[in-house]
Tab-separated table of C-alpha atoms in Angstrom:
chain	number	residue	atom	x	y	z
C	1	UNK	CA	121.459	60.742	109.898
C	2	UNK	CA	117.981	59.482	110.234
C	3	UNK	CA	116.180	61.246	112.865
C	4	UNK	CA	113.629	58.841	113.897
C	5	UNK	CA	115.095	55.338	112.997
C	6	UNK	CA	112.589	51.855	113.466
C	7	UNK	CA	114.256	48.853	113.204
C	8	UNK	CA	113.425	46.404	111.202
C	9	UNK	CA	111.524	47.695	108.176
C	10	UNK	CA	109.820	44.485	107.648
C	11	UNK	CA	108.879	41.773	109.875
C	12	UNK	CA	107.348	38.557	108.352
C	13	UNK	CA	106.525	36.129	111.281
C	14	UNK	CA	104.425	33.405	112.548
C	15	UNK	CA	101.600	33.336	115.149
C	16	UNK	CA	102.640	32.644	118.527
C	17	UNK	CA	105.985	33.860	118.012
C	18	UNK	CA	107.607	36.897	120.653
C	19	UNK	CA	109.237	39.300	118.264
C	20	UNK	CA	110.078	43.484	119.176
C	21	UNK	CA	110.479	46.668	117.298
C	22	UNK	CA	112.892	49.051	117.975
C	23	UNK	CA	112.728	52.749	117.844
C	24	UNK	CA	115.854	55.342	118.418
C	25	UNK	CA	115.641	59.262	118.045
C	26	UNK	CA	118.678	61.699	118.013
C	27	UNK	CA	116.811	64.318	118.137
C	28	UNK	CA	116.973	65.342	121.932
C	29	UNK	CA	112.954	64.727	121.983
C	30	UNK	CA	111.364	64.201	125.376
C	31	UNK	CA	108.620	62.365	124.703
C	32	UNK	CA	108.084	59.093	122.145
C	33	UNK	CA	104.977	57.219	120.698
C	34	UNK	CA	103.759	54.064	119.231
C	35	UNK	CA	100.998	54.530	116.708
C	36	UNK	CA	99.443	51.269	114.846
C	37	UNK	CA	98.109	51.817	111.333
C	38	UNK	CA	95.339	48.869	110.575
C	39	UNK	CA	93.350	50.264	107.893
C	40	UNK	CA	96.062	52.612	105.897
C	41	UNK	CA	94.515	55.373	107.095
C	42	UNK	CA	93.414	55.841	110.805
C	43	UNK	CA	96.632	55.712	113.533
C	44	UNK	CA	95.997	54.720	116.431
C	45	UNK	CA	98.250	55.471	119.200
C	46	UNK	CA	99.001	52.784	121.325
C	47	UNK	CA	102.011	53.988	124.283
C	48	UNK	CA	103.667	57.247	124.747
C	49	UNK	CA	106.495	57.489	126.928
C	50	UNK	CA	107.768	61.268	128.617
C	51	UNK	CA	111.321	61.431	129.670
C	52	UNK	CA	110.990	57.305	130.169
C	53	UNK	CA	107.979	57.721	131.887
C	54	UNK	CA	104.412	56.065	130.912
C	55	UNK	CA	102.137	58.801	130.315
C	56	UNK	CA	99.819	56.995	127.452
C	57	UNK	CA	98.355	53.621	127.737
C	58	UNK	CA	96.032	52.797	125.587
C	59	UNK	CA	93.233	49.876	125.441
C	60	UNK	CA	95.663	47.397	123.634
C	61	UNK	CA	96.085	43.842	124.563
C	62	UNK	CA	98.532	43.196	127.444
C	63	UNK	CA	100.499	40.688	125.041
C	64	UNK	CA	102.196	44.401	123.879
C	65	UNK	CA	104.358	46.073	126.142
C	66	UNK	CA	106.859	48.929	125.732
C	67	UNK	CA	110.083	49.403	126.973
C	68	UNK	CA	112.150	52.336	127.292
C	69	UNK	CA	115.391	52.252	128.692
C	70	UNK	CA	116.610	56.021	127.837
C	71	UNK	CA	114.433	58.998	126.598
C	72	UNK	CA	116.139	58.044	123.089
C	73	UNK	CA	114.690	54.278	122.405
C	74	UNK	CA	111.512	53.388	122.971
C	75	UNK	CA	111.140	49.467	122.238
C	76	UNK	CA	107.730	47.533	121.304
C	77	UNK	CA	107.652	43.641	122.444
C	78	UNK	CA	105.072	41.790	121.146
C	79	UNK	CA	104.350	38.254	122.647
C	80	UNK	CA	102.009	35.327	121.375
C	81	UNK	CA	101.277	37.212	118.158
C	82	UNK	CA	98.266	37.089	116.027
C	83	UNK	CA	96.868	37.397	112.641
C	84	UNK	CA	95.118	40.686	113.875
C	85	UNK	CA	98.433	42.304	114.863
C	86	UNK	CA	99.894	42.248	111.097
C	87	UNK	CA	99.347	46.007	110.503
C	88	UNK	CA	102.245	48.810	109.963
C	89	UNK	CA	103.692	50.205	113.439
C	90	UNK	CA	104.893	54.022	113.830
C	91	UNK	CA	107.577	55.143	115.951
C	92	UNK	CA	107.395	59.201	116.632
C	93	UNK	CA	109.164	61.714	118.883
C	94	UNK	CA	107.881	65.033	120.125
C	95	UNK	CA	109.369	67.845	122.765
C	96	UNK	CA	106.743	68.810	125.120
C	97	UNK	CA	107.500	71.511	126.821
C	98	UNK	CA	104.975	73.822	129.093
C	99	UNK	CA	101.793	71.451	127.961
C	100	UNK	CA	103.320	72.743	124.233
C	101	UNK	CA	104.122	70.741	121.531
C	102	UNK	CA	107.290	71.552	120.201
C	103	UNK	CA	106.997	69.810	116.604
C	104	UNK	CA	106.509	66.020	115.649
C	105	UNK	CA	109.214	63.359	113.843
C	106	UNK	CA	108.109	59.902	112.757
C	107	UNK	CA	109.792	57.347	112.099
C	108	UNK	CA	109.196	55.471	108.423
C	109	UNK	CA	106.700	52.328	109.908
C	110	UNK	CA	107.957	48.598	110.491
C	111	UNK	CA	105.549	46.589	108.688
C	112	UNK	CA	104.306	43.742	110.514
C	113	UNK	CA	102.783	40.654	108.892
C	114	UNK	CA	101.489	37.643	110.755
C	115	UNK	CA	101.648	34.307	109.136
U	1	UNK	CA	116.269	66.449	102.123
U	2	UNK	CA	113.068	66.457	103.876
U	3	UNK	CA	110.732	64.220	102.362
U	4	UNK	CA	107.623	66.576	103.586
U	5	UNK	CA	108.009	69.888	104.800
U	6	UNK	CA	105.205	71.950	106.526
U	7	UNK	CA	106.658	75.163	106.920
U	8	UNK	CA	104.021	76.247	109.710
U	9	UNK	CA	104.126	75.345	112.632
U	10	UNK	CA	101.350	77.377	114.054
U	11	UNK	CA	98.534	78.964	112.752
U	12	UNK	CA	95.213	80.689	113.793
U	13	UNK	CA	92.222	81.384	112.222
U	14	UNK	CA	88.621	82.719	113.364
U	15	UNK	CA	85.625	80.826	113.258
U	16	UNK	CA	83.960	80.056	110.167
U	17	UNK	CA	86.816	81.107	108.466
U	18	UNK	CA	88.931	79.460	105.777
U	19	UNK	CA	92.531	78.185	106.154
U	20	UNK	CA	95.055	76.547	104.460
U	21	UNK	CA	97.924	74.584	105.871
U	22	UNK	CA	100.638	74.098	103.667
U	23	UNK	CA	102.864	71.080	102.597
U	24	UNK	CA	105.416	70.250	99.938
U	25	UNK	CA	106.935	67.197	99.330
U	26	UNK	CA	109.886	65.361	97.717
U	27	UNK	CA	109.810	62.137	95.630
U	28	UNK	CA	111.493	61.171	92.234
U	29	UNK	CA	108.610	58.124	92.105
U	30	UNK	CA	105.062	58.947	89.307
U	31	UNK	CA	102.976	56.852	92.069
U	32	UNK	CA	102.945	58.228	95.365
U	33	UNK	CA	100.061	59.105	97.665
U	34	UNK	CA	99.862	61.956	99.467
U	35	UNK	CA	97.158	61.935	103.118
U	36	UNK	CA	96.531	64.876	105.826
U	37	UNK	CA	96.009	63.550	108.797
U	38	UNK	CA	94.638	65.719	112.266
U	39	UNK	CA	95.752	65.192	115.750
U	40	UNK	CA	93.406	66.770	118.548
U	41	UNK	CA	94.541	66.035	122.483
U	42	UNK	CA	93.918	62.906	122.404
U	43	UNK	CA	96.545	61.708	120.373
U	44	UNK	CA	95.123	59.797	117.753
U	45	UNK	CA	95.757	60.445	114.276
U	46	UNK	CA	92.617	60.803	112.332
U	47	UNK	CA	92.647	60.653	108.481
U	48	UNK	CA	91.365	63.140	106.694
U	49	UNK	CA	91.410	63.315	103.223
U	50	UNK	CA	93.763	61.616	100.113
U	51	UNK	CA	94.700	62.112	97.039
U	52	UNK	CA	96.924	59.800	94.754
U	53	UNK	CA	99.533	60.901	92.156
U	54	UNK	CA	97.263	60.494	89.311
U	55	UNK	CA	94.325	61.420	90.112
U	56	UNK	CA	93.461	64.487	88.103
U	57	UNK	CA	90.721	65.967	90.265
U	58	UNK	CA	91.548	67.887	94.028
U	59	UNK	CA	90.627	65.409	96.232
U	60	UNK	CA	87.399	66.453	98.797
U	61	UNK	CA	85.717	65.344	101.971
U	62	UNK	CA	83.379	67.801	103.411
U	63	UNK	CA	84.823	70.900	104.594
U	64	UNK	CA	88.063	69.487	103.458
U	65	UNK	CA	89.629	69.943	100.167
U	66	UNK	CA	93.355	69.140	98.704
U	67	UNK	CA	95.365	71.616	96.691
U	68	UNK	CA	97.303	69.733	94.773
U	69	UNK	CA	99.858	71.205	92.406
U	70	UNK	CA	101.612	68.258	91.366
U	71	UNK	CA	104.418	70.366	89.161
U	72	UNK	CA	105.202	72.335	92.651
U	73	UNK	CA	104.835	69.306	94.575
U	74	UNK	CA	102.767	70.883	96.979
U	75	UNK	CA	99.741	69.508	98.258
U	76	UNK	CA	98.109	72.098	100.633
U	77	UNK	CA	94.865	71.118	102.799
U	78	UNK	CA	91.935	73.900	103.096
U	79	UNK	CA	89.742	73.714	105.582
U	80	UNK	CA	86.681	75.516	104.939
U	81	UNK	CA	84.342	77.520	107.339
U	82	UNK	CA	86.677	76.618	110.412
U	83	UNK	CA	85.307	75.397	113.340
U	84	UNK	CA	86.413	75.260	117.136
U	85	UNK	CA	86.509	71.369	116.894
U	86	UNK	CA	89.031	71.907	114.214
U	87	UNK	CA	91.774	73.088	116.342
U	88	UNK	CA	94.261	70.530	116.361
U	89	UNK	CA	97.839	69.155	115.149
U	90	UNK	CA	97.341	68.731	111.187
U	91	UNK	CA	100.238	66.289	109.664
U	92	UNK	CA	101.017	65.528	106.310
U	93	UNK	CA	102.178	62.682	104.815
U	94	UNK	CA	102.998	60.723	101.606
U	95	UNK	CA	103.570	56.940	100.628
U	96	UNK	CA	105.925	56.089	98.259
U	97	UNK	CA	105.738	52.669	96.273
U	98	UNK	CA	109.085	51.441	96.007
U	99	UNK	CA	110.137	48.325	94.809
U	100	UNK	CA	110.667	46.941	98.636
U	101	UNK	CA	106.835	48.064	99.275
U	102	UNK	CA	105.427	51.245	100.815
U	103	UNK	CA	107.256	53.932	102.435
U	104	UNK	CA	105.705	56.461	104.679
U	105	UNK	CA	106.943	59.714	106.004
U	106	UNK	CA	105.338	62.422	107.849
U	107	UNK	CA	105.494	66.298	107.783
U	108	UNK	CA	106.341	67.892	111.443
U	109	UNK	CA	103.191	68.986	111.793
U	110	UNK	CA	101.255	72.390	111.941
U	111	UNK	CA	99.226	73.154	114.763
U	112	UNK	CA	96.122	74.844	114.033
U	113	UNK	CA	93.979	77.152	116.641
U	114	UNK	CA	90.701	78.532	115.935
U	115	UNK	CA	89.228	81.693	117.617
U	116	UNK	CA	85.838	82.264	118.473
């Protein structure tokens, strides 16, 4: 069983359209991420959400906006999309426990590509 | 099986000091990539270094240098002359081409403390 799953793989769309990514981990983590790869090499991390709860927000555009309705899923909407936003999205879960990091999963990317 | 295994998940090493934080990996593909990427506390994940499946030479960048034994499928990251800054999480990864596209996947990380 996958550990990490991101659904879909690939996501071909055009501009202006609303589309969302979803993420699911069985792995009893606590805490889940969104990173954004733009350049194929620097991630940058966009949410991260602890037991459901918004503890990372980083400077990205309002039009993107998480969801998570357990500690196992943690969904990416993103509205009005743009040619900018066509980049490869990771999905990762973590247990934090006593400010420790308890060891990292990711998920395999959903590629995004904006017609 | 584990596509990339980092069988440490916690090191430490004094300052100015070498390490080396290992990683194996599993792919039946002849063109893969293979990238170590470090995570300090602020979450991002900063590249570090690459090095592609045919590329002959260890790949290098600064005080950073690949290992790679392609036959053991290990591709271990040395840090040279360690330095307080460089405590951190330290992930590897590797990119497969398949015929769908790329496909990434991530080691579990080793963090990595130095002492003064």
């Amino acid at each position: 069983d996958t550990a990490v799953s991101q659904t879909p793989k690939y996501l071909v769309t055009q501009m202006g359209n609303d589309k969302s990514i979803k993420c699911e981990q069985n792995l009893g983590h606590d805490t889940m991420y969104w990173y954004k790869q733009d350049s194929k090499k620097f991630l940058k991390i966009m949410f991260s959400y602890n037991n459901k709860e918004l503890i990372i927000n980083e400077t990205v555009p309002n039009r993107f906006s998480p969801k998570s309705p357990d500690k196992a899923h943690l969904n990416l909407h993103i509205n009005s999309l743009e040619l900018g936003d066509s980049a490869v999205y990771f999905c990762a879960s973590s247990h934090i426990m006593g400010g420790a990091n308890y060891g990292y999963t990711f998920g395999s990317g959903t590629r995004l590509t904006v017609v | 099986a584990q596509k990339i295994t980092q069988t440490q998940p916690g090191m430490f090493v004094q300052e100015k000091e070498a390490v080396t934080l290992d990683c194996t990996y599993d792919t039946s593909d002849q063109s893969y990539g293979l990238f170590w990427y470090k995570q300090p506390s602020s979450g991002e994940m900063i590249f570090l270094i690459y090095q592609g499946s045919y590329d002959e030479q260890n790949a290098t960048e600064g005080r950073y240098s690949l290992n790679f034994q392609k036959a053991r499928k290990s591709a271990n990251l040395v840090i040279s002359a360690s330095q307080l800054g460089d405590s951190a999480m330290y992930f590897c990864a590797m990119r497969e081409k398949l015929n769908t596209g790329n496909q990434f996947y991530f080691g579990t990380g080793t963090s990595l403390t130095v002492i003064p």
